[in-house]
């Protein structure tokens, strides 16, 4: 019999210390979003293969773990030769399942609906350091709210959640960047790009952090765009100073092209959210923020922390996406929390790992301890548990020093040796 | 584009009310077992197909959802014609993954190791009422403890957990049945069955609750066993009165066959656990308890509740199973909690579903409310959250009565309508 000890390639066994940290973070996520009225939901990890391959998932559709048909269905598909062998697949994100869930259960849910989803997703990516084939995603979405209350609640809830979590490692500073897809489009159009060119231009602008405006200029010219149009375009961004206001930035856009409503909307969101932020948390208008996915339609936002080259959360309004999927138009805005990234940052800052604060007592019982004494110890342990402590009753090992070391590593801080 | 609204066959979308109940129960499970020193661990949902089909999983191996190979591996398998098309499968229980996990991570874990696993498992069973193709399992296991402290901790922790959970529905009574595989074997051998026949005899005895001793007699005779041996065997069980002690029962067994150590061990477990049980919880020696799986080697136990035709938890000692799997012998004892069954019982008793006790306030904001007033409401909501309440800020719907009804169904108990 062949037995393989290691987990499937690209996937992890979670040790107790990992789990304590993850559960602690999940607890704070659920509690904070819960207090804002987000309701936890869950969908099966498997989705119909048709839904997963409907071309809304972008490159992720190439990375699906497919689940094979069974029994007669499988035989039929195999005989056909070119038949689809899979009927299901593991979800690669929580957005496709949310669209299906909402279409399926809408009648039973409040409107607007504030959803919290926490769950594993799977991608048959090439495993790399810090990139796994099974990982946890955490999404909040507000469906059916076309007002900017959606963005206000999404951003202030997320800021509150991150503030709580990072307080544990004495990190109080992070930055929420906000922009609007309509503004991004208006700048490009007002510079002289056509509507069809906007998508490609934004792909270049998205590289601002990596290649700067000079790099973007080079790339746009290489892509064959008119030098005068490119210059018009970049002039707007060259004028951007840190802390620029929306009004100042909009002054650089052709008035006829300016989506005044979107600009006012963005200003209103910022005005509402800022007073609710803790010290150290910045909410800044960032005219170069693009967010990769093509489905965003309005405000977009992203959270960064100094010293980390990745964002720790990102999202935006995607009013037409669920409708394209399910055939029922629903406005929507969401924030995806980089759970694994947050855990990584916490681990970086916690030498020796995350430790719970409870008293944790291990009773180590020698081999010849009589029954009456054992019963006494069990009663002592029960009393400690009743009082909120952790208590474990274990047989004493021959190598007691090693046993205690291991238990200390798992957070035990008191040891009672019980001999005959 | 074909979009399917319903979940994959036999699987469920969890509505917010379901999730509140499930999360509440999970919280109590984690807290109680945590206080007994059980450490939460997690394994990937996918396992190597070789591990899942190693003949330790019984009938479950026929129900595996297989995950297809990808890319060149898949092409090669398809060309071969008779090649295995799957390299992974979804786990059908948490025991196979635990055996692999322990073999893989033993060096980093305390010994004995008290594990708590909570996770989904998948079986391509025929869906029936209350039986799903994805469901949650919850297992506690103690690996590396050959003493009966393992059983004492497993049983008293589970009793404590169930007591807490059922207190919510004012149910204080349930029964823990305990027996020992060695005793079961001794009765059969002392009646005159051979060692080879024991397994088949126990399969009949396992039907005691359904068909009674008369039914068992009929079945044993139909199976061709000697009438005198069958009569010898059943005489022992005919003498069983409710509340029979281990000593009384053992008096009916051939002294030479009696596994005195196992009987003493069982008596010791009962003596240690009983004082720790809450009023209403019974721990009884049940000489007809068999537990289906063949891998048990010592004490076995099961929890039942009056009025339910199924057990809500069950387990036992399985000292040789992990070794057969991983090649490294490890003694082990475990308890599997019927999470879905517990949730079903709670739902049965909770008219109108599970409700949290916090204050939950919904601010419903009319369309023309000015920005300053909105900011005031947001600040009010923030203060409520700070004080531990749930507060949500939503645009007011045209059909406000319907909106409030839906929110009430989700536990909101205060509504603030904000007009211009």
mmCIF file of N, CA and C in Angstrom, chain A residues 1 3-8 11-15 19 23 30 35-37 40 42 44-46 48 51 54 65-68 70 88 90 100-101 104-105 107-109 111 114 122 134 145 148 153 268 271-272 324-325 371 374-375 385 391-393 395 397 406 412, chain B residues 1 3-8 11-15 19 23 30 35-37 40 42 44-46 48 51 54 66-68 70 88 90 100-101 104-105 107-109 111 114 122 134 145 148 153 268 271-272 324-325 371 374-375 385 391-393 395 397 406 412:
data_model
loop_
_atom_site.group_PDB
_atom_site.id
_atom_site.type_symbol
_atom_site.label_atom_id
_atom_site.label_comp_id
_atom_site.label_asym_id
_atom_site.label_seq_id
_atom_site.Cartn_x
_atom_site.Cartn_y
_atom_site.Cartn_z
ATOM 1 N N UNK A 1 0.831 -1.192 0.000
ATOM 2 C CA UNK A 1 0.000 0.000 0.000
ATOM 3 C C UNK A 1 0.870 1.247 0.000
ATOM 4 N N UNK A 3 1.391 4.974 0.808
ATOM 5 C CA UNK A 3 0.822 6.031 1.650
ATOM 6 C C UNK A 3 1.718 7.258 1.578
ATOM 7 N N UNK A 4 1.150 8.400 1.231
ATOM 8 C CA UNK A 4 1.943 9.610 1.050
ATOM 9 C C UNK A 4 1.733 10.522 2.250
ATOM 10 N N UNK A 5 2.819 10.815 2.952
ATOM 11 C CA UNK A 5 2.747 11.599 4.180
ATOM 12 C C UNK A 5 2.479 13.082 3.958
ATOM 13 N N UNK A 6 3.054 13.624 2.883
ATOM 14 C CA UNK A 6 2.968 15.073 2.678
ATOM 15 C C UNK A 6 1.602 15.457 2.105
ATOM 16 N N UNK A 7 1.160 16.700 2.353
ATOM 17 C CA UNK A 7 -0.115 17.138 1.770
ATOM 18 C C UNK A 7 0.009 17.220 0.246
ATOM 19 N N UNK A 8 -1.120 17.310 -0.413
ATOM 20 C CA UNK A 8 -1.155 17.507 -1.858
ATOM 21 C C UNK A 8 -0.332 18.754 -2.200
ATOM 22 N N UNK A 11 -0.427 22.708 -1.054
ATOM 23 C CA UNK A 11 -1.403 22.885 0.027
ATOM 24 C C UNK A 11 -0.740 22.619 1.378
ATOM 25 N N UNK A 12 -1.355 23.114 2.440
ATOM 26 C CA UNK A 12 -0.708 23.140 3.760
ATOM 27 C C UNK A 12 -1.456 22.376 4.827
ATOM 28 N N UNK A 13 -0.710 21.693 5.685
ATOM 29 C CA UNK A 13 -1.218 21.261 6.978
ATOM 30 C C UNK A 13 -1.087 22.434 7.937
ATOM 31 N N UNK A 14 -2.153 22.732 8.673
ATOM 32 C CA UNK A 14 -2.095 23.835 9.630
ATOM 33 C C UNK A 14 -1.733 23.287 11.003
ATOM 34 N N UNK A 15 -0.606 23.733 11.533
ATOM 35 C CA UNK A 15 -0.192 23.336 12.874
ATOM 36 C C UNK A 15 -1.030 24.094 13.913
ATOM 37 N N UNK A 19 -3.175 27.660 13.589
ATOM 38 C CA UNK A 19 -4.629 27.697 13.755
ATOM 39 C C UNK A 19 -5.040 28.702 14.825
ATOM 40 N N UNK A 23 -7.572 31.527 13.787
ATOM 41 C CA UNK A 23 -8.880 31.590 14.441
ATOM 42 C C UNK A 23 -9.073 32.928 15.154
ATOM 43 N N UNK A 30 -15.049 38.394 11.996
ATOM 44 C CA UNK A 30 -16.487 38.112 12.121
ATOM 45 C C UNK A 30 -17.151 39.099 13.069
ATOM 46 N N UNK A 35 -20.758 43.494 13.624
ATOM 47 C CA UNK A 35 -21.274 44.700 14.300
ATOM 48 C C UNK A 35 -21.734 45.747 13.284
ATOM 49 N N UNK A 36 -21.264 45.668 12.058
ATOM 50 C CA UNK A 36 -21.722 46.567 10.986
ATOM 51 C C UNK A 36 -22.916 45.981 10.226
ATOM 52 N N UNK A 37 -23.393 44.840 10.665
ATOM 53 C CA UNK A 37 -24.573 44.269 10.028
ATOM 54 C C UNK A 37 -24.288 43.368 8.832
ATOM 55 N N UNK A 40 -23.015 36.582 7.747
ATOM 56 C CA UNK A 40 -22.184 35.523 7.187
ATOM 57 C C UNK A 40 -23.033 34.556 6.366
ATOM 58 N N UNK A 42 -22.542 31.033 3.424
ATOM 59 C CA UNK A 42 -21.585 30.045 2.937
ATOM 60 C C UNK A 42 -22.184 29.314 1.752
ATOM 61 N N UNK A 44 -21.416 25.934 -1.116
ATOM 62 C CA UNK A 44 -20.596 24.720 -1.247
ATOM 63 C C UNK A 44 -19.269 25.048 -1.952
ATOM 64 N N UNK A 45 -18.231 24.291 -1.668
ATOM 65 C CA UNK A 45 -16.943 24.567 -2.321
ATOM 66 C C UNK A 45 -16.978 24.188 -3.803
ATOM 67 N N UNK A 46 -17.885 23.294 -4.164
ATOM 68 C CA UNK A 46 -18.007 22.902 -5.569
ATOM 69 C C UNK A 46 -19.054 23.750 -6.270
ATOM 70 N N UNK A 48 -21.048 24.258 -10.297
ATOM 71 C CA UNK A 48 -21.226 23.675 -11.623
ATOM 72 C C UNK A 48 -20.106 24.156 -12.537
ATOM 73 N N UNK A 51 -20.830 27.246 -14.600
ATOM 74 C CA UNK A 51 -20.752 28.564 -13.963
ATOM 75 C C UNK A 51 -19.309 29.038 -13.836
ATOM 76 N N UNK A 54 -17.692 30.478 -17.337
ATOM 77 C CA UNK A 54 -18.559 31.348 -18.138
ATOM 78 C C UNK A 54 -17.858 32.633 -18.545
ATOM 79 N N UNK A 65 -9.528 23.390 -10.496
ATOM 80 C CA UNK A 65 -9.480 21.972 -10.152
ATOM 81 C C UNK A 65 -10.842 21.389 -10.509
ATOM 82 N N UNK A 66 -10.864 20.521 -11.510
ATOM 83 C CA UNK A 66 -12.131 19.963 -11.975
ATOM 84 C C UNK A 66 -12.471 18.662 -11.248
ATOM 85 N N UNK A 67 -13.740 18.498 -10.923
ATOM 86 C CA UNK A 67 -14.200 17.295 -10.231
ATOM 87 C C UNK A 67 -14.872 16.377 -11.250
ATOM 88 N N UNK A 68 -14.420 15.135 -11.300
ATOM 89 C CA UNK A 68 -14.874 14.201 -12.326
ATOM 90 C C UNK A 68 -16.319 13.765 -12.145
ATOM 91 N N UNK A 70 -19.214 10.917 -12.230
ATOM 92 C CA UNK A 70 -19.169 9.617 -11.584
ATOM 93 C C UNK A 70 -20.118 8.640 -12.303
ATOM 94 N N UNK A 88 -18.340 19.259 -12.142
ATOM 95 C CA UNK A 88 -18.171 20.299 -11.142
ATOM 96 C C UNK A 88 -16.714 20.757 -11.105
ATOM 97 N N UNK A 90 -13.837 23.084 -8.243
ATOM 98 C CA UNK A 90 -13.690 23.816 -6.987
ATOM 99 C C UNK A 90 -13.661 25.314 -7.300
ATOM 100 N N UNK A 100 -24.257 33.410 -7.892
ATOM 101 C CA UNK A 100 -25.204 32.292 -7.953
ATOM 102 C C UNK A 100 -26.091 32.261 -6.710
ATOM 103 N N UNK A 101 -25.479 32.450 -5.550
ATOM 104 C CA UNK A 101 -26.202 32.440 -4.276
ATOM 105 C C UNK A 101 -27.297 33.497 -4.282
ATOM 106 N N UNK A 104 -30.150 32.651 -6.428
ATOM 107 C CA UNK A 104 -30.895 31.510 -5.900
ATOM 108 C C UNK A 104 -31.719 31.851 -4.653
ATOM 109 N N UNK A 105 -31.238 32.794 -3.841
ATOM 110 C CA UNK A 105 -31.836 33.016 -2.520
ATOM 111 C C UNK A 105 -32.369 34.422 -2.273
ATOM 112 N N UNK A 107 -34.977 36.082 -2.730
ATOM 113 C CA UNK A 107 -36.306 36.293 -2.155
ATOM 114 C C UNK A 107 -36.305 36.176 -0.633
ATOM 115 N N UNK A 108 -35.338 35.450 -0.103
ATOM 116 C CA UNK A 108 -35.305 35.235 1.349
ATOM 117 C C UNK A 108 -34.358 36.180 2.073
ATOM 118 N N UNK A 109 -33.739 37.106 1.335
ATOM 119 C CA UNK A 109 -32.721 37.962 1.952
ATOM 120 C C UNK A 109 -33.211 39.398 2.035
ATOM 121 N N UNK A 111 -33.051 43.420 1.508
ATOM 122 C CA UNK A 111 -32.469 44.242 0.443
ATOM 123 C C UNK A 111 -32.341 45.660 0.980
ATOM 124 N N UNK A 114 -26.152 42.744 3.017
ATOM 125 C CA UNK A 114 -24.736 42.892 3.376
ATOM 126 C C UNK A 114 -24.162 41.523 3.712
ATOM 127 N N UNK A 122 -9.549 27.550 -4.478
ATOM 128 C CA UNK A 122 -8.507 26.685 -5.020
ATOM 129 C C UNK A 122 -8.086 27.148 -6.405
ATOM 130 N N UNK A 134 -4.507 26.127 -2.161
ATOM 131 C CA UNK A 134 -5.731 26.298 -1.376
ATOM 132 C C UNK A 134 -5.462 27.439 -0.417
ATOM 133 N N UNK A 145 -27.607 48.086 -3.080
ATOM 134 C CA UNK A 145 -27.552 49.465 -2.583
ATOM 135 C C UNK A 145 -26.845 50.306 -3.636
ATOM 136 N N UNK A 148 -24.032 55.687 -2.055
ATOM 137 C CA UNK A 148 -22.671 55.546 -1.539
ATOM 138 C C UNK A 148 -22.628 55.134 -0.065
ATOM 139 N N UNK A 153 -19.992 52.196 4.357
ATOM 140 C CA UNK A 153 -20.002 51.086 5.311
ATOM 141 C C UNK A 153 -18.866 50.094 5.029
ATOM 142 N N UNK A 268 -17.978 62.938 -1.077
ATOM 143 C CA UNK A 268 -18.921 62.646 0.004
ATOM 144 C C UNK A 268 -18.483 61.409 0.809
ATOM 145 N N UNK A 271 -15.625 62.401 2.981
ATOM 146 C CA UNK A 271 -16.086 63.260 4.084
ATOM 147 C C UNK A 271 -16.772 62.434 5.187
ATOM 148 N N UNK A 272 -17.551 61.427 4.787
ATOM 149 C CA UNK A 272 -18.263 60.600 5.772
ATOM 150 C C UNK A 272 -17.343 59.638 6.508
ATOM 151 N N UNK A 324 -24.711 40.346 -15.433
ATOM 152 C CA UNK A 324 -24.164 39.652 -16.600
ATOM 153 C C UNK A 324 -24.146 38.162 -16.354
ATOM 154 N N UNK A 325 -23.938 37.818 -15.095
ATOM 155 C CA UNK A 325 -23.824 36.437 -14.685
ATOM 156 C C UNK A 325 -25.175 35.754 -14.629
ATOM 157 N N UNK A 371 -6.076 5.693 41.780
ATOM 158 C CA UNK A 371 -7.327 6.180 41.207
ATOM 159 C C UNK A 371 -7.879 7.387 41.979
ATOM 160 N N UNK A 374 -6.015 10.475 41.063
ATOM 161 C CA UNK A 374 -6.347 10.877 39.690
ATOM 162 C C UNK A 374 -7.678 11.616 39.668
ATOM 163 N N UNK A 375 -8.623 11.108 40.433
ATOM 164 C CA UNK A 375 -9.948 11.736 40.446
ATOM 165 C C UNK A 375 -9.877 13.143 41.029
ATOM 166 N N UNK A 385 -11.157 24.919 34.428
ATOM 167 C CA UNK A 385 -11.879 25.155 33.160
ATOM 168 C C UNK A 385 -13.112 26.002 33.407
ATOM 169 N N UNK A 391 -7.103 23.615 30.794
ATOM 170 C CA UNK A 391 -6.457 22.598 31.629
ATOM 171 C C UNK A 391 -6.451 21.280 30.882
ATOM 172 N N UNK A 392 -5.295 20.648 30.860
ATOM 173 C CA UNK A 392 -5.202 19.350 30.198
ATOM 174 C C UNK A 392 -4.611 18.353 31.189
ATOM 175 N N UNK A 393 -5.116 17.129 31.143
ATOM 176 C CA UNK A 393 -4.619 16.086 32.037
ATOM 177 C C UNK A 393 -3.981 15.007 31.168
ATOM 178 N N UNK A 395 -0.836 11.751 30.676
ATOM 179 C CA UNK A 395 0.141 10.869 31.317
ATOM 180 C C UNK A 395 1.524 11.518 31.208
ATOM 181 N N UNK A 397 5.339 11.717 30.447
ATOM 182 C CA UNK A 397 6.282 10.990 29.596
ATOM 183 C C UNK A 397 7.561 10.679 30.359
ATOM 184 N N UNK A 406 7.565 21.049 24.758
ATOM 185 C CA UNK A 406 6.576 21.017 23.684
ATOM 186 C C UNK A 406 5.280 21.712 24.090
ATOM 187 N N UNK A 412 1.249 26.510 27.057
ATOM 188 C CA UNK A 412 1.018 26.129 28.457
ATOM 189 C C UNK A 412 1.996 26.878 29.348
ATOM 190 N N UNK B 1 -24.859 31.900 -22.776
ATOM 191 C CA UNK B 1 -24.161 31.423 -21.592
ATOM 192 C C UNK B 1 -25.142 30.743 -20.658
ATOM 193 N N UNK B 3 -26.153 29.580 -17.145
ATOM 194 C CA UNK B 3 -25.858 29.868 -15.741
ATOM 195 C C UNK B 3 -26.853 29.121 -14.872
ATOM 196 N N UNK B 4 -26.360 28.315 -13.944
ATOM 197 C CA UNK B 4 -27.228 27.497 -13.102
ATOM 198 C C UNK B 4 -27.320 28.129 -11.717
ATOM 199 N N UNK B 5 -28.553 28.462 -11.323
ATOM 200 C CA UNK B 5 -28.774 29.178 -10.070
ATOM 201 C C UNK B 5 -28.628 28.295 -8.833
ATOM 202 N N UNK B 6 -29.044 27.043 -8.963
ATOM 203 C CA UNK B 6 -29.078 26.167 -7.783
ATOM 204 C C UNK B 6 -27.677 25.627 -7.473
ATOM 205 N N UNK B 7 -27.429 25.275 -6.206
ATOM 206 C CA UNK B 7 -26.128 24.685 -5.864
ATOM 207 C C UNK B 7 -25.978 23.319 -6.530
ATOM 208 N N UNK B 8 -24.767 22.822 -6.548
ATOM 209 C CA UNK B 8 -24.503 21.471 -7.042
ATOM 210 C C UNK B 8 -25.378 20.486 -6.257
ATOM 211 N N UNK B 11 -25.906 19.573 -2.280
ATOM 212 C CA UNK B 11 -25.148 20.530 -1.461
ATOM 213 C C UNK B 11 -26.007 21.762 -1.173
ATOM 214 N N UNK B 12 -25.642 22.516 -0.138
ATOM 215 C CA UNK B 12 -26.512 23.582 0.375
ATOM 216 C C UNK B 12 -25.892 24.960 0.333
ATOM 217 N N UNK B 13 -26.710 25.946 0.013
ATOM 218 C CA UNK B 13 -26.390 27.338 0.315
ATOM 219 C C UNK B 13 -26.807 27.597 1.757
ATOM 220 N N UNK B 14 -25.937 28.190 2.548
ATOM 221 C CA UNK B 14 -26.269 28.487 3.937
ATOM 222 C C UNK B 14 -26.811 29.914 4.032
ATOM 223 N N UNK B 15 -28.055 30.022 4.474
ATOM 224 C CA UNK B 15 -28.652 31.344 4.669
ATOM 225 C C UNK B 15 -28.096 31.972 5.953
ATOM 226 N N UNK B 19 -26.320 30.201 9.286
ATOM 227 C CA UNK B 19 -24.932 30.475 9.651
ATOM 228 C C UNK B 19 -24.815 30.967 11.091
ATOM 229 N N UNK B 23 -22.445 28.953 13.512
ATOM 230 C CA UNK B 23 -21.288 29.635 14.099
ATOM 231 C C UNK B 23 -21.367 29.629 15.624
ATOM 232 N N UNK B 30 -15.543 24.849 19.977
ATOM 233 C CA UNK B 30 -14.129 25.248 20.035
ATOM 234 C C UNK B 30 -13.743 25.669 21.448
ATOM 235 N N UNK B 35 -10.780 24.383 26.159
ATOM 236 C CA UNK B 35 -10.517 24.444 27.606
ATOM 237 C C UNK B 35 -9.991 23.105 28.131
ATOM 238 N N UNK B 36 -10.235 22.026 27.416
ATOM 239 C CA UNK B 36 -9.697 20.706 27.775
ATOM 240 C C UNK B 36 -8.334 20.448 27.127
ATOM 241 N N UNK B 37 -7.817 21.444 26.428
ATOM 242 C CA UNK B 37 -6.490 21.296 25.846
ATOM 243 C C UNK B 37 -6.468 20.662 24.464
ATOM 244 N N UNK B 40 -6.811 22.872 17.849
ATOM 245 C CA UNK B 40 -7.417 22.816 16.524
ATOM 246 C C UNK B 40 -6.339 22.665 15.447
ATOM 247 N N UNK B 42 -5.910 21.775 10.942
ATOM 248 C CA UNK B 42 -6.661 21.726 9.689
ATOM 249 C C UNK B 42 -5.786 21.117 8.617
ATOM 250 N N UNK B 44 -5.684 20.167 4.206
ATOM 251 C CA UNK B 44 -6.342 20.555 2.947
ATOM 252 C C UNK B 44 -7.542 19.647 2.672
ATOM 253 N N UNK B 45 -8.531 20.150 1.944
ATOM 254 C CA UNK B 45 -9.709 19.320 1.660
ATOM 255 C C UNK B 45 -9.374 18.215 0.661
ATOM 256 N N UNK B 46 -8.318 18.433 -0.136
ATOM 257 C CA UNK B 46 -7.916 17.403 -1.101
ATOM 258 C C UNK B 46 -6.853 16.513 -0.493
ATOM 259 N N UNK B 48 -4.251 12.971 -1.565
ATOM 260 C CA UNK B 48 -3.780 12.112 -2.651
ATOM 261 C C UNK B 48 -4.772 10.970 -2.850
ATOM 262 N N UNK B 51 -4.023 7.766 -0.996
ATOM 263 C CA UNK B 51 -4.357 7.670 0.437
ATOM 264 C C UNK B 51 -5.842 7.395 0.646
ATOM 265 N N UNK B 54 -6.950 3.470 -0.004
ATOM 266 C CA UNK B 54 -6.046 2.460 0.551
ATOM 267 C C UNK B 54 -6.802 1.419 1.353
ATOM 268 N N UNK B 66 -13.613 12.651 -7.184
ATOM 269 C CA UNK B 66 -12.224 12.650 -7.645
ATOM 270 C C UNK B 66 -11.889 13.944 -8.377
ATOM 271 N N UNK B 67 -10.685 14.442 -8.150
ATOM 272 C CA UNK B 67 -10.228 15.676 -8.797
ATOM 273 C C UNK B 67 -9.293 15.307 -9.939
ATOM 274 N N UNK B 68 -9.608 15.830 -11.128
ATOM 275 C CA UNK B 68 -8.885 15.432 -12.336
ATOM 276 C C UNK B 68 -7.460 15.961 -12.371
ATOM 277 N N UNK B 70 -4.290 17.537 -14.352
ATOM 278 C CA UNK B 70 -4.318 18.713 -15.205
ATOM 279 C C UNK B 70 -3.168 18.647 -16.212
ATOM 280 N N UNK B 88 -6.057 13.500 -7.243
ATOM 281 C CA UNK B 88 -6.507 13.854 -5.904
ATOM 282 C C UNK B 88 -7.983 13.503 -5.746
ATOM 283 N N UNK B 90 -11.544 14.576 -2.904
ATOM 284 C CA UNK B 90 -11.985 15.292 -1.715
ATOM 285 C C UNK B 90 -12.119 14.295 -0.569
ATOM 286 N N UNK B 100 -2.509 10.959 8.067
ATOM 287 C CA UNK B 100 -1.455 11.547 7.235
ATOM 288 C C UNK B 100 -0.791 12.726 7.948
ATOM 289 N N UNK B 101 -1.627 13.585 8.541
ATOM 290 C CA UNK B 101 -1.143 14.772 9.247
ATOM 291 C C UNK B 101 -0.175 14.372 10.356
ATOM 292 N N UNK B 104 3.070 13.219 9.134
ATOM 293 C CA UNK B 104 3.836 14.316 8.521
ATOM 294 C C UNK B 104 4.376 15.307 9.545
ATOM 295 N N UNK B 105 3.651 15.505 10.650
ATOM 296 C CA UNK B 105 3.991 16.616 11.553
ATOM 297 C C UNK B 105 4.321 16.210 12.983
ATOM 298 N N UNK B 107 6.783 15.277 14.664
ATOM 299 C CA UNK B 107 7.967 15.803 15.352
ATOM 300 C C UNK B 107 7.710 17.178 15.969
ATOM 301 N N UNK B 108 6.737 17.900 15.413
ATOM 302 C CA UNK B 108 6.487 19.260 15.899
ATOM 303 C C UNK B 108 5.330 19.325 16.897
ATOM 304 N N UNK B 109 4.760 18.175 17.236
ATOM 305 C CA UNK B 109 3.565 18.182 18.091
ATOM 306 C C UNK B 109 3.882 17.611 19.464
ATOM 307 N N UNK B 111 3.384 15.172 22.679
ATOM 308 C CA UNK B 111 2.923 13.781 22.810
ATOM 309 C C UNK B 111 2.538 13.547 24.257
ATOM 310 N N UNK B 114 -3.552 16.114 21.561
ATOM 311 C CA UNK B 114 -5.022 16.201 21.605
ATOM 312 C C UNK B 114 -5.494 17.099 20.469
ATOM 313 N N UNK B 122 -16.872 15.223 1.947
ATOM 314 C CA UNK B 122 -17.712 15.064 0.767
ATOM 315 C C UNK B 122 -17.934 13.586 0.451
ATOM 316 N N UNK B 134 -22.081 17.396 0.905
ATOM 317 C CA UNK B 134 -21.040 18.118 1.635
ATOM 318 C C UNK B 134 -21.590 18.368 3.029
ATOM 319 N N UNK B 145 -1.632 8.342 23.629
ATOM 320 C CA UNK B 145 -1.920 8.095 25.054
ATOM 321 C C UNK B 145 -2.531 6.714 25.178
ATOM 322 N N UNK B 148 -6.105 5.228 30.076
ATOM 323 C CA UNK B 148 -7.518 5.589 29.959
ATOM 324 C C UNK B 148 -7.784 7.064 30.271
ATOM 325 N N UNK B 153 -10.823 12.043 29.294
ATOM 326 C CA UNK B 153 -10.850 13.414 28.790
ATOM 327 C C UNK B 153 -11.810 13.533 27.590
ATOM 328 N N UNK B 268 -12.969 1.900 35.737
ATOM 329 C CA UNK B 268 -12.201 3.074 36.148
ATOM 330 C C UNK B 268 -12.630 4.330 35.371
ATOM 331 N N UNK B 271 -15.915 5.452 36.751
ATOM 332 C CA UNK B 271 -15.751 6.036 38.076
ATOM 333 C C UNK B 271 -15.192 7.456 38.006
ATOM 334 N N UNK B 272 -14.263 7.672 37.079
ATOM 335 C CA UNK B 272 -13.645 8.999 36.955
ATOM 336 C C UNK B 272 -14.580 10.014 36.294
ATOM 337 N N UNK B 324 -1.484 1.079 10.669
ATOM 338 C CA UNK B 324 -1.742 0.342 9.424
ATOM 339 C C UNK B 324 -1.638 1.281 8.247
ATOM 340 N N UNK B 325 -2.041 2.520 8.491
ATOM 341 C CA UNK B 325 -2.074 3.543 7.465
ATOM 342 C C UNK B 325 -0.702 4.073 7.137
ATOM 343 N N UNK B 371 -26.207 65.609 3.770
ATOM 344 C CA UNK B 371 -24.922 65.009 4.160
ATOM 345 C C UNK B 371 -24.646 65.159 5.664
ATOM 346 N N UNK B 374 -26.621 62.658 7.608
ATOM 347 C CA UNK B 374 -26.088 61.308 7.376
ATOM 348 C C UNK B 374 -24.847 61.069 8.247
ATOM 349 N N UNK B 375 -23.998 62.098 8.318
ATOM 350 C CA UNK B 375 -22.773 61.946 9.107
ATOM 351 C C UNK B 375 -23.087 61.767 10.587
ATOM 352 N N UNK B 385 -21.883 50.444 17.974
ATOM 353 C CA UNK B 385 -20.981 49.309 17.732
ATOM 354 C C UNK B 385 -19.899 49.254 18.797
ATOM 355 N N UNK B 391 -25.083 47.502 14.453
ATOM 356 C CA UNK B 391 -25.749 48.650 13.842
ATOM 357 C C UNK B 391 -25.485 48.639 12.355
ATOM 358 N N UNK B 392 -26.547 48.801 11.574
ATOM 359 C CA UNK B 392 -26.383 48.843 10.127
ATOM 360 C C UNK B 392 -27.030 50.123 9.612
ATOM 361 N N UNK B 393 -26.419 50.748 8.620
ATOM 362 C CA UNK B 393 -26.944 51.978 8.037
ATOM 363 C C UNK B 393 -27.304 51.676 6.591
ATOM 364 N N UNK B 395 -29.967 52.491 2.991
ATOM 365 C CA UNK B 395 -30.945 53.365 2.348
ATOM 366 C C UNK B 395 -32.348 52.807 2.621
ATOM 367 N N UNK B 397 -35.978 51.658 1.784
ATOM 368 C CA UNK B 397 -36.676 51.171 0.583
ATOM 369 C C UNK B 397 -38.027 51.863 0.443
ATOM 370 N N UNK B 406 -38.114 41.933 6.830
ATOM 371 C CA UNK B 406 -36.939 41.124 6.491
ATOM 372 C C UNK B 406 -35.825 41.284 7.505
ATOM 373 N N UNK B 412 -32.906 41.963 13.755
ATOM 374 C CA UNK B 412 -32.886 43.388 14.114
ATOM 375 C C UNK B 412 -34.077 43.709 15.007
#
